[in-house]
Amino acid sequence: MKPEKLRMVNFGPFMDETVDFTSVSAMFLVTGKTGSGKTMIFDAMTFALYGKYSGSRSKLTQEQMRSSFAAPGEQAFVEFTFSVTGHDGSAKKFRIRRTLPTDHTSKSGTVSKKPSESSLQFLNGGKWQAYCDQKEISDKIEKEIIRLKFSDFSKIVILPQGEFANFLRMNSNERTEALKTLFPQKELDDLAQKIKNRADEAQQQLSKAEDTIADLGGAANIPVLSEEIGKLSSEIGVLSEKSRKLDAKIQESTEKIARADERLSNTRKAAAAQQAVTRLEAERADIERTREMLGKAERASKIAPLITNAGRAEKALVDAKNDVSRAEANLRDAKAAEQDLSAREEENEEKRGKIRDYERDAESTGATIEKLESLAKAEEEKTRAENELARFRDAAAADRRALETEREALLAIAEESGIGGISPESVPQKLLEKVRDLEGEKHRSETSLKTAREAEKRRRQIGILTEAEADSAAEKEQADRNLAATKEILESLEAQQAAFERNNAASVLARALRPGIPCPVCGSKEHPFPAKEGGTSLEDKIAAQKANVATAEEKAAAANAKLISVKSTLDAEKAALSQIERDADGTIPSEKEAESAFGNAIALLDDAESRYSRAADSAAKISELAEKVSGIAKTESELSIKAEKAATILQETKKTIDGSHGTDKESLKLRLESIMASIAEARAQVESFDDMISAARGTVKTDEALLENCGERLAQAKADAAEATSALDEKIAETEFESADDARKWLLGDGEKEAAQNRISRWESELSAQNAIIASVGSDDDEESLARLLSDLRDSREKARNEKAAADNEKAEKTLEMERMIDKRGILSAAVERRARIEKEEGAAIRLSNDLAGKNPKKTQFSSWILAMYFSEVVEFANERFFRLSGGRYMFRIETGGSKGKQGLDIAIEDYSLGKTRPPSTLSGGETFQASISLALALTDVVCNHSGGIRLDSIFIDEGFGTLDPESLDKALETLTQIQGQRMVGLISHVEAMEMEIKSHVVVDKASEMNSSTIRIENWG
């Protein structure tokens, strides 16, 4: 990941600032006063990518990072553009934008919190396109683009202030967790987990098999179970034969019982049938009387229709007589009612005349009410027109006064500005010309201020560089002296070594002897007694001193280059100051004077702009009021005509009103309501009378027709009754019955007749059936003897059934016991076979799983061993830099003891100066920085090597350089300079020497606590 552009809007101390990383060198320095917001630049990058903050701000909420200079509701966000380079060298550019939560006020005044939002785009064909949805951004950053989690990013890319040395100080457990997130060991962990899962499953199956074997008595119990099963099988065979014989005996007894039971049943049926025949013969006389009754009923039924017809005719004659009597009475009543109503018809006609009088009166009263309402409307219209005219005249007078007031105010502004003798309309233009003049004066004073500040800055820089030049010259002189002294020591050691070799040639020669290779002196391939070696310590010292000479030469060259660089930069600063003085014609005010002049110019311009704004507003109001005043006369004339017209209409309406019934509208309305009520009442009475007389006349006609019809029906009923009686008398004379009443008493209903017939049929059927039973049985058996025989046979069968049930139960118990033993033997045999198979097939997996889980001689888990391998590589990379930065004094050493299961993750410091090992906590501040930066850079290198896609093109370090002495600082900068070819290096520091050494600066300025911070880029040389 390599940054290209960072924009911060209302974020921390910045209102709207942009850092263009493409305009700085591969290694740049962020500088500025304490509290100006230097660290906030790194925080903004972290927030844009992950929505979190690192270092001391990690516990802050997003709302707390919102700038205090932002207006309520104003948006706050960070926009970060960066590129990511793949292993094939191709770069892909991304742009991420993330907002801070913002208070939102609705139209109703309700304040709500608008949450943080984010978007991620990539550059495709010169156009920005969305890369993914908002909810996927964090996952895409961690797994596809940066390929680092937030916690890892803050350990190896951005090293926060105060946490720089955390990795160095971690204990074994903490370092284990940190390394787990940095190195790709998921596949190995998955493989170890698969092996563990397989071993656990196999171990569970093996334990189950062993538990089963133990519960069932062990493998030796299998032959014992087989012998018991054989015995039970023989016993079951004997019981099966016994049950079969008893079954045959039970079947024979059942057949004998069935035959005896049938004989007993037949004997009992014959006795019951004889008793029934005796009972039926006793009922024979009653049955014969029933047959005689049915015969007479049959003969009476033949004349029953004539009897019924005569009765019906007689009843119809009585009903007809009654109907005639009722019709005659109704007709008399109807005629009386009609005569009474006819006498009242004249009175009804008089009421019709009154209704017509009421209607004329109501029409006249209604017309008067309508005219009164029109009069009220006319009066309202006249009053409204007069009021509107009065209001308009008041408003017109107020507009004329306001116009005069605005003209006076505009002339007052002109007088305040020193402008006199002009019309009010010319004042804004004159004030605008004055504003233009003051804007030019402000621009000139601003240019003068910038020149003064630039000159002052150059003077300060020249002072710093002058001191740096003296320091660099002293450093070069000291480096040259150190180089000469180091060379003298080397020459002395080499002379001592040469003398030793002349005096100890045999021991020198002995170093070159190898088994099986002839000795250059005696030619022997065996060397049982080689000369004792000596002088080894001199060789080591010479080698170490040569390294010191090389280091001293490098320091001398670096000191010389530094001196040349400082001189060159000093000359450039002096030339720049001279150019500034030439451009200003040699008259450059002090920064304080320039600031005062610029402030005065701004104040004068603000005052002039304020007056111009007031004048412009006043001129606009004058124009608007003048336009309104010009139209007053026309509008006033129109309103006067409207009022006169309303008065004329009012007078004409008053002339048309008839006051014969008064002019009070409410009284007239009450009178109209009374008239309408009288009309309604009279109409109801007339209509009611008309309905009553019409109904009475209709009733008379209806009753006359009804009486005529009743007379006709009475004549017909008399003829029908005479004919029916004659026919009935003739038929009775031909029968055995004395009269119609005598025949009627023998008549039977359908139900009575059917019941008598059914009784006779049932008696005959039962008698025939019982005689048939007696004839069919024909048995002479004794019922008592047969009952005793049947009881003996049943007892015998029950005994056999009990014996068979006992034999079957015993057989079932032994069979169940044998089946349990067979199942037990099968389960035991299967468990023994399963145990052997698991031990054969899964034993290796179980042993491997135990080894991976730490159940091995070293008690080290597989994951810890893998992390130890990665960490040893990190330490190897770190030692190259740490040894060089410490001047050959220090190297890291991995502690092999460590905490249980964490061997290889603890480190110590090998101090070659003291010849002993030290814990990291004993290092000084500068030494801790050297160790920490060595580890941090090594972590970055190793993570990239093992990342499978991560390329970390940048590293950012926040402070830590202030703890270094000049020599250590030089080595640290040398190390960072070496890596800037592969990645961008961003640093934050207050150390002046670093400001001189690093030529590319991101400067964060803050004038005061009341102002926001600004950012600018400076590149020297």
CSV table of C-alpha atoms in Angstrom, one decimal, residues 12-15 35-36 67-69 453 1005-1014:
chain,number,residue,atom,x,y,z
A,12,GLY,CA,-9.3,16.9,14.2
A,13,PRO,CA,-7.7,20.3,13.9
A,14,PHE,CA,-8.1,20.5,10.0
A,15,MET,CA,-11.0,22.2,8.3
A,35,GLY,CA,-0.4,20.0,19.2
A,36,SER,CA,-0.6,21.2,15.6
A,67,SER,CA,-13.3,19.2,14.3
A,68,SER,CA,-14.4,21.9,16.8
A,69,PHE,CA,-14.2,24.4,14.0
A,453,ARG,CA,7.5,35.9,6.8
A,1005,ASP,CA,1.1,25.1,10.9
A,1006,LYS,CA,-1.2,26.4,13.6
A,1007,ALA,CA,-1.3,30.1,14.3
A,1008,SER,CA,-3.1,29.8,17.7
A,1009,GLU,CA,-5.6,27.6,19.6
A,1010,MET,CA,-8.4,29.6,18.1
A,1011,ASN,CA,-7.4,28.7,14.5
A,1012,SER,CA,-7.5,25.5,12.6
A,1013,SER,CA,-4.2,23.8,11.3
A,1014,THR,CA,-3.0,24.1,7.8
